[in-house]
Short mmCIF file of C-alpha atoms and ligand atoms in Angstrom, two decimals:
data_model
loop_
_atom_site.label_atom_id
_atom_site.label_comp_id
_atom_site.label_asym_id
_atom_site.label_seq_id
_atom_site.Cartn_x
_atom_site.Cartn_y
_atom_site.Cartn_z
CA MET A 1 168.02 13.33 -131.26
CA ASP A 2 167.21 10.00 -129.91
CA ASP A 3 163.49 9.13 -130.61
CA ARG A 4 163.39 8.22 -126.86
CA ILE A 5 164.38 11.51 -125.50
CA GLU A 6 162.14 13.46 -128.09
CA ARG A 7 158.96 11.71 -126.36
CA ILE A 8 159.97 12.41 -123.08
CA HIS A 9 160.19 16.26 -123.61
CA ALA A 10 157.25 16.22 -125.86
CA ALA A 11 155.20 14.99 -123.09
CA ALA A 12 156.98 17.07 -120.54
CA ARG A 13 156.05 20.33 -122.32
CA PHE A 14 152.54 19.27 -122.79
CA VAL A 15 152.41 18.67 -118.99
CA SER A 16 154.32 21.77 -118.08
CA GLU A 17 151.76 23.97 -119.82
CA LYS A 18 148.92 22.33 -118.12
CA ILE A 19 150.32 23.19 -114.96
CA GLY A 20 151.06 26.69 -115.94
CA GLY A 21 154.84 26.12 -116.00
CA ALA A 22 155.25 25.10 -112.53
CA THR A 23 157.86 23.08 -111.03
CA PRO A 24 156.68 19.96 -108.84
CA LEU A 25 159.03 19.38 -106.02
CA ALA A 26 158.04 15.66 -105.38
CA GLY A 27 156.55 13.06 -107.79
CA ILE A 28 154.22 10.44 -106.14
CA VAL A 29 153.42 7.02 -107.60
CA LEU A 30 150.31 5.37 -106.31
CA GLY A 31 149.90 1.81 -106.25
CA SER A 32 147.15 -0.33 -106.67
CA GLY A 33 144.45 0.63 -104.29
CA LEU A 34 146.55 3.49 -102.89
CA GLY A 35 145.05 6.12 -105.14
CA LYS A 36 143.19 7.76 -102.52
CA LEU A 37 146.09 9.97 -101.40
CA ALA A 38 145.27 11.71 -104.88
CA ASP A 39 142.01 13.26 -102.66
CA MET A 40 144.46 14.99 -100.67
CA ILE A 41 146.12 17.12 -103.01
CA GLU A 42 144.82 20.76 -102.83
CA ASP A 43 143.80 22.54 -106.05
CA PRO A 44 144.29 19.67 -108.30
CA ILE A 45 145.10 19.73 -112.01
CA VAL A 46 144.20 16.30 -113.23
CA ILE A 47 145.85 15.29 -116.59
CA PRO A 48 144.61 11.81 -118.14
CA TYR A 49 147.52 9.96 -119.63
CA LYS A 50 145.37 9.43 -122.47
CA THR A 51 145.86 13.01 -123.66
CA ILE A 52 149.79 13.23 -123.04
CA PRO A 53 151.57 12.64 -126.16
CA GLY A 54 153.40 9.40 -125.96
CA PHE A 55 151.96 8.18 -122.84
CA PRO A 56 150.48 4.74 -122.49
CA VAL A 57 147.38 4.13 -120.84
CA SER A 58 147.27 2.23 -117.59
CA THR A 59 144.87 -1.11 -117.74
CA ALA A 60 145.78 -2.55 -114.38
CA VAL A 61 142.71 -3.24 -112.08
CA GLY A 62 142.66 -0.55 -109.26
CA HIS A 63 144.65 2.07 -111.29
CA LYS A 64 143.40 4.97 -112.60
CA GLY A 65 145.23 7.05 -115.33
CA ASN A 66 146.05 10.27 -114.57
CA TYR A 67 148.73 12.66 -113.45
CA ILE A 68 147.52 15.19 -110.58
CA PHE A 69 149.53 18.51 -109.98
CA GLY A 70 148.93 20.46 -106.42
CA LYS A 71 149.78 21.06 -103.63
CA LEU A 72 150.71 18.38 -100.66
CA GLY A 73 151.88 19.14 -97.16
CA GLY A 74 152.04 22.94 -98.76
CA LYS A 75 154.42 21.75 -101.46
CA PRO A 76 154.08 21.27 -105.20
CA VAL A 77 153.58 17.68 -106.05
CA LEU A 78 152.97 15.81 -109.32
CA ALA A 79 151.42 12.39 -108.51
CA MET A 80 150.33 9.27 -110.58
CA GLN A 81 146.86 7.86 -110.27
CA GLY A 82 147.91 4.64 -111.51
CA ARG A 83 151.33 3.20 -113.03
CA PHE A 84 152.48 1.44 -115.98
CA HIS A 85 153.64 -2.38 -115.37
CA TYR A 86 155.83 -4.60 -117.53
CA TYR A 87 153.00 -7.21 -117.33
CA GLU A 88 150.69 -4.84 -119.37
CA GLY A 89 152.75 -5.42 -122.43
CA TYR A 90 154.56 -2.09 -122.12
CA SER A 91 158.57 -1.91 -123.43
CA MET A 92 160.29 -0.57 -120.25
CA GLU A 93 160.91 2.63 -122.28
CA LEU A 94 157.11 3.30 -121.72
CA VAL A 95 156.91 1.72 -118.21
CA THR A 96 159.25 4.42 -117.03
CA ILE A 97 158.47 7.34 -119.27
CA SER A 98 156.59 9.29 -116.43
CA ILE A 99 159.71 9.06 -114.16
CA ARG A 100 161.90 10.97 -116.62
CA VAL A 101 158.96 13.46 -117.74
CA MET A 102 159.11 14.16 -113.97
CA LYS A 103 162.80 14.71 -114.02
CA VAL A 104 162.24 17.06 -117.09
CA LEU A 105 159.89 19.06 -115.16
CA GLY A 106 162.21 19.83 -111.90
CA VAL A 107 161.28 16.92 -109.66
CA GLN A 108 163.74 16.16 -107.03
CA TYR A 109 162.08 13.59 -104.67
CA LEU A 110 160.21 10.38 -105.76
CA PHE A 111 157.56 8.76 -103.49
CA VAL A 112 156.59 5.05 -104.53
CA SER A 113 154.28 3.19 -103.36
CA ASN A 114 152.92 -0.59 -104.07
CA ALA A 115 150.61 -3.39 -103.03
CA ALA A 116 152.97 -6.27 -102.08
CA GLY A 117 152.62 -9.83 -100.53
CA GLY A 118 154.59 -10.47 -97.51
CA THR A 119 157.10 -13.19 -97.14
CA ASN A 120 158.55 -11.96 -94.15
CA PRO A 121 157.11 -14.53 -91.48
CA SER A 122 156.52 -11.25 -88.79
CA PHE A 123 154.49 -9.32 -91.58
CA LYS A 124 150.34 -9.05 -91.43
CA VAL A 125 147.86 -8.26 -93.97
CA GLY A 126 147.35 -4.31 -93.73
CA ASP A 127 151.14 -3.70 -92.69
CA LEU A 128 153.07 -0.77 -94.20
CA MET A 129 156.96 -1.69 -95.28
CA ILE A 130 159.15 0.95 -95.63
CA ILE A 131 161.37 -0.32 -98.51
CA LYS A 132 164.82 -0.31 -97.66
CA ASP A 133 166.39 -1.85 -100.63
CA HIS A 134 165.08 -4.07 -103.47
CA ILE A 135 166.17 -7.19 -105.84
CA ASN A 136 165.31 -7.04 -109.35
CA MET A 137 163.87 -9.50 -111.25
CA LEU A 138 162.42 -7.39 -114.23
CA PRO A 139 164.55 -6.70 -117.45
CA ASN A 140 166.79 -3.74 -116.48
CA PRO A 141 165.01 -0.57 -117.56
CA LEU A 142 168.56 0.96 -118.83
CA ILE A 143 169.11 -1.42 -121.10
CA GLY A 144 170.06 0.17 -124.39
CA PRO A 145 172.04 2.95 -125.46
CA ASN A 146 172.48 5.38 -122.28
CA MET A 147 170.52 8.47 -122.18
CA ASP A 148 173.41 10.50 -120.97
CA GLU A 149 171.39 13.54 -120.26
CA PHE A 150 169.70 11.84 -117.62
CA GLY A 151 172.69 10.02 -116.10
CA PRO A 152 175.73 7.66 -116.22
CA ARG A 153 175.91 4.36 -118.06
CA PHE A 154 176.48 2.40 -114.73
CA PRO A 155 174.56 4.16 -111.93
CA ASP A 156 175.19 3.43 -108.38
CA MET A 157 172.37 1.53 -106.50
CA THR A 158 173.60 0.76 -102.73
CA CYS A 159 171.70 3.88 -101.68
CA ALA A 160 168.54 3.48 -103.97
CA TYR A 161 166.10 4.29 -100.93
CA ASP A 162 167.31 7.43 -99.06
CA LYS A 163 168.25 7.04 -95.39
CA GLY A 164 166.97 10.36 -94.46
CA LEU A 165 163.90 9.93 -95.59
CA ILE A 166 163.61 6.76 -94.09
CA ALA A 167 164.62 8.25 -90.73
CA LYS A 168 162.01 10.81 -91.06
CA ALA A 169 159.06 8.61 -91.87
CA LEU A 170 159.90 6.55 -88.71
CA ASP A 171 159.91 9.29 -86.57
CA ILE A 172 156.44 10.55 -88.17
CA ALA A 173 154.91 6.94 -87.91
CA GLU A 174 156.02 6.86 -84.02
CA LYS A 175 154.27 10.30 -83.50
CA MET A 176 151.08 8.92 -85.22
CA GLY A 177 151.26 5.43 -83.19
CA THR A 178 151.86 3.42 -86.17
CA LYS A 179 154.18 0.78 -86.48
CA LEU A 180 156.14 0.36 -90.18
CA GLN A 181 157.81 -2.77 -91.11
CA GLN A 182 160.67 -2.35 -93.27
CA GLY A 183 162.27 -4.60 -95.69
CA VAL A 184 163.44 -5.61 -99.18
CA TYR A 185 161.02 -5.42 -102.03
CA PHE A 186 161.60 -8.19 -104.77
CA GLY A 187 160.32 -7.17 -107.79
CA THR A 188 159.10 -9.90 -110.65
CA THR A 189 157.26 -9.45 -114.05
CA GLY A 190 154.14 -10.82 -113.09
CA PRO A 191 151.21 -10.72 -114.01
CA THR A 192 151.26 -14.72 -112.17
CA TYR A 193 151.20 -14.58 -108.42
CA GLU A 194 154.12 -16.64 -107.22
CA THR A 195 153.98 -20.60 -106.64
CA PRO A 196 154.51 -21.63 -102.88
CA ALA A 197 157.85 -23.11 -104.41
CA GLU A 198 158.76 -19.65 -105.79
CA VAL A 199 157.96 -17.83 -102.51
CA ARG A 200 160.20 -19.75 -100.48
CA PHE A 201 163.15 -19.39 -103.19
CA PHE A 202 162.32 -15.48 -103.29
CA ALA A 203 162.25 -15.47 -99.13
CA SER A 204 165.40 -17.42 -98.76
CA VAL A 205 167.41 -15.31 -100.99
CA GLY A 206 166.28 -11.74 -99.00
CA ALA A 207 162.91 -10.91 -99.90
CA ASP A 208 160.52 -9.44 -97.38
CA ALA A 209 157.60 -8.64 -99.97
CA LEU A 210 156.86 -9.54 -103.53
CA GLY A 211 155.55 -7.23 -106.27
CA MET A 212 155.17 -6.62 -109.88
CA SER A 213 156.10 -2.70 -110.10
CA THR A 214 158.18 -0.22 -108.65
CA VAL A 215 161.91 -1.32 -109.60
CA PRO A 216 161.77 0.05 -112.72
CA GLU A 217 160.75 3.29 -111.79
CA VAL A 218 163.15 3.45 -108.83
CA ILE A 219 166.18 2.64 -110.91
CA VAL A 220 164.93 5.30 -113.55
CA ALA A 221 164.51 7.74 -110.91
CA ARG A 222 168.04 7.00 -109.19
CA HIS A 223 169.62 7.20 -112.87
CA CYS A 224 168.66 10.78 -112.94
CA GLY A 225 169.47 11.46 -109.42
CA ILE A 226 166.29 11.81 -108.07
CA ILE A 227 166.09 10.60 -104.47
CA VAL A 228 164.05 7.91 -103.60
CA PHE A 229 161.24 6.96 -100.87
CA GLY A 230 159.32 3.83 -101.03
CA MET A 231 156.29 1.90 -99.17
CA SER A 232 154.86 -1.33 -99.58
CA CYS A 233 151.42 -2.20 -98.16
CA ILE A 234 151.23 -5.61 -97.56
CA THR A 235 147.93 -6.74 -98.97
CA ASN A 236 148.38 -10.43 -98.57
CA ILE A 237 150.59 -12.99 -97.02
CA SER A 238 152.40 -15.04 -99.78
CA ASN A 239 151.60 -19.13 -99.52
CA THR A 240 154.68 -21.01 -98.88
CA ASP A 241 152.72 -24.25 -99.44
CA THR A 242 149.76 -25.34 -101.36
CA VAL A 243 146.51 -24.99 -99.21
CA ALA A 244 143.22 -26.04 -100.36
CA GLY A 245 141.05 -23.22 -100.98
CA VAL A 246 143.76 -20.60 -100.71
CA LEU A 247 144.23 -18.50 -103.44
CA ASN A 248 145.72 -14.67 -104.42
CA ASP A 249 143.13 -12.44 -106.02
CA GLY A 250 143.62 -9.01 -107.33
CA ASP A 251 140.36 -7.89 -105.68
CA ASP A 252 141.59 -8.65 -102.19
CA VAL A 253 144.78 -7.20 -102.96
CA VAL A 254 143.03 -3.76 -103.93
CA SER A 255 140.60 -3.78 -100.89
CA GLN A 256 143.42 -4.41 -98.24
CA ALA A 257 145.50 -1.61 -99.92
CA ASN A 258 142.38 0.41 -99.76
CA ALA A 259 142.32 0.01 -96.06
CA ALA A 260 145.78 0.87 -95.31
CA ALA A 261 146.15 3.91 -97.76
CA ASP A 262 144.98 6.75 -95.16
CA ARG A 263 148.06 5.78 -93.10
CA MET A 264 150.57 5.88 -96.10
CA SER A 265 148.77 9.11 -97.21
CA GLU A 266 149.37 10.84 -93.98
CA ILE A 267 152.95 9.65 -94.01
CA PHE A 268 154.01 10.73 -97.39
CA LYS A 269 152.20 14.10 -96.86
CA GLN A 270 154.16 14.98 -93.45
CA ILE A 271 157.53 13.63 -95.11
CA ILE A 272 156.70 15.93 -98.13
CA ALA A 273 155.66 19.30 -96.00
CA SER A 274 159.20 18.86 -94.16
CA LEU A 275 161.04 18.72 -97.32
N1 LIG B 1 152.69 -11.54 -105.17
C1 LIG B 1 153.28 -10.35 -106.43
N2 LIG B 1 152.54 -9.06 -106.40
C2 LIG B 1 151.77 -8.65 -105.32
C3 LIG B 1 151.35 -9.78 -104.26
C4 LIG B 1 151.98 -11.27 -104.59
O1 LIG B 1 151.54 -11.87 -103.42
N3 LIG B 1 150.18 -9.06 -103.71
C5 LIG B 1 150.26 -8.03 -104.35
N4 LIG B 1 151.07 -7.56 -105.42
#
């Protein structure tokens, strides 16, 4: 058997045993500073990544390293408190293993979140943006022999972000009195923030928000037929010019994301309750 598939199944067996053989309906990936949603999960079972066979350990700032299983909006969910980034040095196989483990456990929906820099001039720090589409500038995680048991060699990406879930989010946000932005997430490897020339370039080809995650997980989820909803928290406005004293900073990103986490968590919870 393919070693990669063995690793996925070994990890899935371990997690399944920890959660008593339960089937999570939705998976949730909590981005930098957005981990608070985990506190809303009822009857939580915490599974540190470091205990799961074959799993990497997440090292990024603002990221804890746990799967948390429990109920959110009355539905069984498996949340990732912290994710794996390509810039941490992991292979794309390891960056995305947690998503394939979710698939083996029966997850049907994936909710992804991230902190991102805003390039759309109408965005402000603290805005939440529904991800309508993405542009991938990371290595594609499906490169290599296709894992046929998960999906096809050439998966469709025209409907990566589910329109029905986007409509639900807009409806929920309107009732909450929260304005949501919508846009295209542009994923790069990082770990450098963009130069002003890069920001202008990426914006000119359609980026509304810039980040270093999410796209690999979404590609792997869509490959295996998981329905995806994604949201970015705009934690900074990307500099289009070199301004003395204006620098990007990982701590600002985490504190801004913390401030928006409650609104995002409530939206995820209400969508999941409606599934
Ligand atoms: N660029 C890339 N990734 C990010 C940013 C940014 O400006 N802010 C938060 N994550």
